[in-house]
mmCIF file of C-alpha atoms in Angstrom:
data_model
loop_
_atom_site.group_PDB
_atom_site.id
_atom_site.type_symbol
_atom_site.label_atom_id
_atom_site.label_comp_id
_atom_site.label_asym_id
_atom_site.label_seq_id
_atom_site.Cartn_x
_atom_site.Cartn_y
_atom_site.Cartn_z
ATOM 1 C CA UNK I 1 36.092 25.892 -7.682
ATOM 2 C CA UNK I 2 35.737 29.287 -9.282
ATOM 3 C CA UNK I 3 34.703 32.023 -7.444
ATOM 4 C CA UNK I 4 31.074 34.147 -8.072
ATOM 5 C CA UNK I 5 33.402 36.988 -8.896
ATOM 6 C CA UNK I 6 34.865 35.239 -11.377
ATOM 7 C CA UNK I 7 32.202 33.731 -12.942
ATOM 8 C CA UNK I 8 30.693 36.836 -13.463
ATOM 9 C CA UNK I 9 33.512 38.732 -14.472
ATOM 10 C CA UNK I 10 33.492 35.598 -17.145
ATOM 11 C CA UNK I 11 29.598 36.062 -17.799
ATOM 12 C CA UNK I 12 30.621 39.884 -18.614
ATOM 13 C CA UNK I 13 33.436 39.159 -21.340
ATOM 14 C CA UNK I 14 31.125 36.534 -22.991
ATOM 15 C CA UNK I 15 28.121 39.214 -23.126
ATOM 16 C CA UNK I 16 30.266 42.096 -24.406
ATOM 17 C CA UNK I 17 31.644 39.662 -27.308
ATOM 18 C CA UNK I 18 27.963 39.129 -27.685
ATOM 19 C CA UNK I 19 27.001 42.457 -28.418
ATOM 20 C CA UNK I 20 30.312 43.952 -29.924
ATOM 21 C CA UNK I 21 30.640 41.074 -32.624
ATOM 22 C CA UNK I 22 27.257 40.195 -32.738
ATOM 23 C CA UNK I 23 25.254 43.916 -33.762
ATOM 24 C CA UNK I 24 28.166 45.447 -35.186
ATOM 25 C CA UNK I 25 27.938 48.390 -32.388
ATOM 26 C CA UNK I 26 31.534 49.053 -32.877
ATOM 27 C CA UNK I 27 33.016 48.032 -29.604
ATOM 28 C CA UNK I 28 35.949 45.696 -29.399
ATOM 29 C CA UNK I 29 35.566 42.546 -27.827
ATOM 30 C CA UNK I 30 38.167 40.488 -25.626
ATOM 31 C CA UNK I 31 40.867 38.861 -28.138
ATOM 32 C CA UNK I 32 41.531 35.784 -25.954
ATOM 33 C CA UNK I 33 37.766 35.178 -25.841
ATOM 34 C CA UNK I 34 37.159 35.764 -29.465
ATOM 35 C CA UNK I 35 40.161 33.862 -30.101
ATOM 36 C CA UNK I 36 39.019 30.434 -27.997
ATOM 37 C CA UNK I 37 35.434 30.774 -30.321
ATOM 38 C CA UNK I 38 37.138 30.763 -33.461
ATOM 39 C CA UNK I 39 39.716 27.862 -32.793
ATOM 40 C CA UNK I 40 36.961 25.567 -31.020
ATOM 41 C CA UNK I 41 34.891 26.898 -34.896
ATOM 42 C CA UNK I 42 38.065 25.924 -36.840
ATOM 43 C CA UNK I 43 38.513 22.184 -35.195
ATOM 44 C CA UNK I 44 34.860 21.213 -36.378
ATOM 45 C CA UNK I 45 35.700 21.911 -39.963
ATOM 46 C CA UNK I 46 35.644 18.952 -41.948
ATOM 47 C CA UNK I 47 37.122 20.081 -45.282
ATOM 48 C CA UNK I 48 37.881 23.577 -47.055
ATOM 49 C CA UNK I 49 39.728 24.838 -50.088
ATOM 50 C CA UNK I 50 42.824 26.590 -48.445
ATOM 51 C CA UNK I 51 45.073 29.136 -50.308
ATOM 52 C CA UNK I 52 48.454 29.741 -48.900
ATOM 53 C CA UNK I 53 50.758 32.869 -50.207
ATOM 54 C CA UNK I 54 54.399 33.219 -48.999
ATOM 55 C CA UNK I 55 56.251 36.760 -49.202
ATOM 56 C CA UNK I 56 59.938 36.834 -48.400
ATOM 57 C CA UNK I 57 63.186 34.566 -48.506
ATOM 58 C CA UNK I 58 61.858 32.259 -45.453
ATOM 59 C CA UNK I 59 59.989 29.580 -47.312
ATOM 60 C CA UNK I 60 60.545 27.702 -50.799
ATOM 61 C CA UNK I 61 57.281 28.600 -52.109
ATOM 62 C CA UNK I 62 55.073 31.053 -53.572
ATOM 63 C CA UNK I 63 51.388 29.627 -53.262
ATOM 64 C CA UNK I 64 49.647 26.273 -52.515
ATOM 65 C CA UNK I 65 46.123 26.370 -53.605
ATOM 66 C CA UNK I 66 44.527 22.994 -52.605
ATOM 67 C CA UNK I 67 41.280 21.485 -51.812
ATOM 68 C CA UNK I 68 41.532 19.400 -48.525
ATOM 69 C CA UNK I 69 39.899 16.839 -46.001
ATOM 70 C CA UNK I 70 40.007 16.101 -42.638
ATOM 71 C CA UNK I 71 38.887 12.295 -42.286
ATOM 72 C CA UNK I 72 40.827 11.058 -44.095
ATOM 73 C CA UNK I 73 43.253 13.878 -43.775
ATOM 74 C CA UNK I 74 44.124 14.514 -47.648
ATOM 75 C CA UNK I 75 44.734 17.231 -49.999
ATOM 76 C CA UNK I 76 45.324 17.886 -53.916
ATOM 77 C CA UNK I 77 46.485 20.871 -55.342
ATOM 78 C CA UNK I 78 49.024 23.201 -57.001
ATOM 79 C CA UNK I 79 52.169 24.463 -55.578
ATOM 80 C CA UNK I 80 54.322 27.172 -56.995
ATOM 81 C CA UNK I 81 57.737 26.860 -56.263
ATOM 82 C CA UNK I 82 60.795 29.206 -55.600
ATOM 83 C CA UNK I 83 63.012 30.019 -57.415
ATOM 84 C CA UNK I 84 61.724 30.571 -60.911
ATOM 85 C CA UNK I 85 58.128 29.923 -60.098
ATOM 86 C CA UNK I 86 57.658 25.942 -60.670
ATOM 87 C CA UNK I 87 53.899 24.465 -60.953
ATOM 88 C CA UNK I 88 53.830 21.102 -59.066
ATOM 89 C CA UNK I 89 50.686 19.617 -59.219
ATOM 90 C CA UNK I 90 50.453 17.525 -55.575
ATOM 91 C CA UNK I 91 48.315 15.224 -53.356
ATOM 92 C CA UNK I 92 48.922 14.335 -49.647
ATOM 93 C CA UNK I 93 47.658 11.383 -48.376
ATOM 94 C CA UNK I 94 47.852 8.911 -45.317
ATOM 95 C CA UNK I 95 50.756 11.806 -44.242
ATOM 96 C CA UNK I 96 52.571 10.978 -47.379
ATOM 97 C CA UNK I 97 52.968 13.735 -50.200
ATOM 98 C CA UNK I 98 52.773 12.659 -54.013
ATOM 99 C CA UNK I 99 53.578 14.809 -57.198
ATOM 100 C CA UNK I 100 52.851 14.538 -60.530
ATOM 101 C CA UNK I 101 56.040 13.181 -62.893
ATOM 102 C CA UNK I 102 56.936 13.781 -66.226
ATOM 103 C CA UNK I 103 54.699 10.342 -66.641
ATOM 104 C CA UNK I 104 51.712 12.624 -65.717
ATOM 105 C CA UNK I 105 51.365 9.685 -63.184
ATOM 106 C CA UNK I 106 52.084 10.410 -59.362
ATOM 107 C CA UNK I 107 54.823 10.180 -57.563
ATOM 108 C CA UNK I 108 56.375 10.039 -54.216
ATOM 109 C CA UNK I 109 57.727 13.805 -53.403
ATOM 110 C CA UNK I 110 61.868 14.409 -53.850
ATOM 111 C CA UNK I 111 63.336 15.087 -50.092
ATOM 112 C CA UNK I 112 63.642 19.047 -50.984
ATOM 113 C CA UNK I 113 60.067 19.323 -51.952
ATOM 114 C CA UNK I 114 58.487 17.180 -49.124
ATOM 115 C CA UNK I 115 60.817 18.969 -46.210
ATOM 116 C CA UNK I 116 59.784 22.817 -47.820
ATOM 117 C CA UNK I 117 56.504 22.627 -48.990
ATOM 118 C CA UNK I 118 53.479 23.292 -45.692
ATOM 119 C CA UNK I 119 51.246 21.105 -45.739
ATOM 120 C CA UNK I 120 47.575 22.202 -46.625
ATOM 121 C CA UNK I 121 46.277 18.826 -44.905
ATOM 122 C CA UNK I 122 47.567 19.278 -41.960
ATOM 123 C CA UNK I 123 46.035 23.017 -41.738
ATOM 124 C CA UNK I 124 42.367 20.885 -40.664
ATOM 125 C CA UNK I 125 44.058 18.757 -38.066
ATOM 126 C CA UNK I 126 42.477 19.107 -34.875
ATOM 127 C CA UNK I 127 45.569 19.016 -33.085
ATOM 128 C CA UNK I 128 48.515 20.309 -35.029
ATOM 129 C CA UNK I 129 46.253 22.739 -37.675
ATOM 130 C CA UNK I 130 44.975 25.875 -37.875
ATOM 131 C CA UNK I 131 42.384 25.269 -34.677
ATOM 132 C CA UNK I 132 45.419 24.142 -32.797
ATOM 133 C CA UNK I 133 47.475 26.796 -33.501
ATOM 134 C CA UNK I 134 45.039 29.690 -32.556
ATOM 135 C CA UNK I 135 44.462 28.113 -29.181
ATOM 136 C CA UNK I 136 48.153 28.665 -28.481
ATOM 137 C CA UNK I 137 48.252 32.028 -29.153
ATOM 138 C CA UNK I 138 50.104 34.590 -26.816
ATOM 139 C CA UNK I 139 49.242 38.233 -25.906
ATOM 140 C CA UNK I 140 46.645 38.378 -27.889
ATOM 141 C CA UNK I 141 45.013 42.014 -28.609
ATOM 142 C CA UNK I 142 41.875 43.555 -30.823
ATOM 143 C CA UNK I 143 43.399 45.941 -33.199
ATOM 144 C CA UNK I 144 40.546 47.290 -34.105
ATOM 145 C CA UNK I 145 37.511 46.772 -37.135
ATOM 146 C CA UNK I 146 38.137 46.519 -40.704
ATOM 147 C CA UNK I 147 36.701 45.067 -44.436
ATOM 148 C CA UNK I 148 37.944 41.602 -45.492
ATOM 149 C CA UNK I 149 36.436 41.193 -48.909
ATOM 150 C CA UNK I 150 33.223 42.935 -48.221
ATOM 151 C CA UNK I 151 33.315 41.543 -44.596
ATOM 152 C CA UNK I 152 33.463 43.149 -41.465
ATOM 153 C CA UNK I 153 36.223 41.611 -38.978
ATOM 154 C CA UNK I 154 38.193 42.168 -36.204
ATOM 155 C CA UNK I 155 42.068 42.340 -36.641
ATOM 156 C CA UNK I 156 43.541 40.399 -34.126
ATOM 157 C CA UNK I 157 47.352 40.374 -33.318
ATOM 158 C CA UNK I 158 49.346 37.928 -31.025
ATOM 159 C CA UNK I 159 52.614 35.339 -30.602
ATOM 160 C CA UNK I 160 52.569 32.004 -31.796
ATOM 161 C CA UNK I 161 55.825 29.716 -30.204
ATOM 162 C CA UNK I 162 58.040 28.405 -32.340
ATOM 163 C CA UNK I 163 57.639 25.169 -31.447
ATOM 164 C CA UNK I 164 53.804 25.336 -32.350
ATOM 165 C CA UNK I 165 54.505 27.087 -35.865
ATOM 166 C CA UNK I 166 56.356 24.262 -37.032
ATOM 167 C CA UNK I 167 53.747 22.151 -36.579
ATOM 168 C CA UNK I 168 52.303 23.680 -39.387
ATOM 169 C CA UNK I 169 55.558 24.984 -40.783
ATOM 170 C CA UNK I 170 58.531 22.760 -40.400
ATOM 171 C CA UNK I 171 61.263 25.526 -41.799
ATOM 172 C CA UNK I 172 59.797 27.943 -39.201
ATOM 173 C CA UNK I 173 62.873 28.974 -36.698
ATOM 174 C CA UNK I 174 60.996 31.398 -34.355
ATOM 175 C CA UNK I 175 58.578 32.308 -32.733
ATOM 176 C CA UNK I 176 55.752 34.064 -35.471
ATOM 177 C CA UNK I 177 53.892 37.399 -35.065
ATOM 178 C CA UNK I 178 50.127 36.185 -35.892
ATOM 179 C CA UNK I 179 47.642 38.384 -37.313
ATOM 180 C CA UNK I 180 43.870 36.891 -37.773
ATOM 181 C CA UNK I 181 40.888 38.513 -39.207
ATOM 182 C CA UNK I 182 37.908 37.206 -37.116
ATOM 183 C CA UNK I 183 34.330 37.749 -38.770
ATOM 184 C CA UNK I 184 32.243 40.249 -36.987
ATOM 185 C CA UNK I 185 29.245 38.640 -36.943
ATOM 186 C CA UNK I 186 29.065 34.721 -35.622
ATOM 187 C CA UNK I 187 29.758 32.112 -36.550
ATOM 188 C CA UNK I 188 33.551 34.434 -35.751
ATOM 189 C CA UNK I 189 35.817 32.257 -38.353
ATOM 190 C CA UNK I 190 38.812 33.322 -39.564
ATOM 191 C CA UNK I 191 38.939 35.112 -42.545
ATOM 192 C CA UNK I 192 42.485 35.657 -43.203
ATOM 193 C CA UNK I 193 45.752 34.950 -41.337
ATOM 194 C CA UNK I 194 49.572 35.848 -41.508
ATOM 195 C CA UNK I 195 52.379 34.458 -40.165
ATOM 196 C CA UNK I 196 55.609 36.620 -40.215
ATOM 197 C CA UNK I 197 58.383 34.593 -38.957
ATOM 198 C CA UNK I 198 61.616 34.128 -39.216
ATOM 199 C CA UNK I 199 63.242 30.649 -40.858
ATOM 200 C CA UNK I 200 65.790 28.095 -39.989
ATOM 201 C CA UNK I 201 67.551 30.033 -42.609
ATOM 202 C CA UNK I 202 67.651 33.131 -40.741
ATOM 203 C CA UNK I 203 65.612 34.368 -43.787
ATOM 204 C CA UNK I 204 62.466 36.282 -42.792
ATOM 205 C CA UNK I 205 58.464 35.292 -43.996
ATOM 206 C CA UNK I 206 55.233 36.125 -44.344
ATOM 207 C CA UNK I 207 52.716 33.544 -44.983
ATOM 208 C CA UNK I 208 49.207 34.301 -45.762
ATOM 209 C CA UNK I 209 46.256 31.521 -45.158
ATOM 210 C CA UNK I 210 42.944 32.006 -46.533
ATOM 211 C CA UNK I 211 40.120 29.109 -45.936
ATOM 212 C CA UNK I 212 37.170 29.019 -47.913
ATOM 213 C CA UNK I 213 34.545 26.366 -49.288
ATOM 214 C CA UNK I 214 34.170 25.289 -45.461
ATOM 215 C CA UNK I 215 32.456 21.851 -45.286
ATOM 216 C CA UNK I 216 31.944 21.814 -48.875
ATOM 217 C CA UNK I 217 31.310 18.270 -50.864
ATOM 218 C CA UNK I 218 34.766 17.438 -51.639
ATOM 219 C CA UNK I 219 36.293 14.414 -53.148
ATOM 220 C CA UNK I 220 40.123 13.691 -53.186
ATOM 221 C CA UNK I 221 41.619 10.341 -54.904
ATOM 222 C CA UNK I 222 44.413 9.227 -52.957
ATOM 223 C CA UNK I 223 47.393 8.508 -55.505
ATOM 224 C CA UNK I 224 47.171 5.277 -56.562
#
């Protein structure tokens, strides 16, 4: 059973997040706390449009841009592949991932697009996504306040394992140095992440996640 001490102490952290993220008084609230409110936000949403932007050697793309669902966990989007900057139009479905063919019909994915490309489905799953992910993060600290597209938010910095990245990532080959923008004000979602890591490649990455649309109307066809 938890002490009175602690409860209070825990009653404290909760009020100053309260006031610091709430009024915009310029105090920086407790990352881990901050943290636990935006992954327990990020679990409940039920579909987004989700842009991911890759810098560096580590992964085999430039961009997915993709609308996505949770139930049933699907996706459709573009894809720009490296080298030489490829447009593969995609859709993932019951954990399968389809591309478009010279037919213009879909097809099942080639090995070396399916094994390299993340998968922008799998960034809503409640237990290997996004949500999951920022619940798992290590020494977490507030960096301080700054503007994300006209937004206030607190930069947030901490470790994510490997063996939790490549949930998300499968290349991934350490551990990744995660940097979240929380929104000031509640509800405290994310408004941008990276992920520098380094790959199975020994090559070194930077991948940047941006969510918007959250719990929008959206409709996916599942390749037929």
């Amino acid at each position: 059973m938890r002490s009175v001490a602690t409860l209070a102490c825990a009653l404290l952290a909760a009020l100053s997040v309260a006031g610091c993220a709430g009024d915009g008084s310029g105090g920086l609230p407790d990352a881990q706390l901050m943290i636990r409110n935006a992954a327990a936000a990020t679990k409940d949403v039920r579909s987004a449009h989700i842009l991911l932007t890759a810098d560096g050697d580590g992964l085999a793309v430039e961009s997915v841009d993709a609308d996505v669902t949770r139930k049933p966990p699907a996706a459709h989007g573009i894809a720009v592949r490296k080298p030489g900057g490829q447009r593969v139009e995609f859709a993932e479905s019951d954990g399968m991932l389809f591309v478009v063919g010279p037919s213009g019909k879909y097809l099942p994915a080639p090995p070396q697009i399916a094994a390299t490309v993340p998968s922008p489905a799998r960034m809503l799953d409640p237990e290997r996504g996004l949500g999951h992910t920022l619940s798992q993060i290590r020494d977490a600290t507030t960096q301080g306040k700054e503007d994300v597209a006209g937004v206030e938010a607190f930069k947030i910095v901490g470790t994510v394992p490997e063996d939790v990245l490549a949930e998300l990532i499968p290349t991934a080959g350490s551990d990744a140095t995660f940097t979240v923008w929380l929104r000031v004000r509640a509800p405290h979602a994310p408004l941008r992440t990276n992920l520098t890591f380094t790959g199975r490649d020994g090559k070194s990455a930077t991948l940047a996640v941006q969510v918007t649309n959250v719990n929008k109307p959206i409709s996916i066809t599942a390749p037929a």
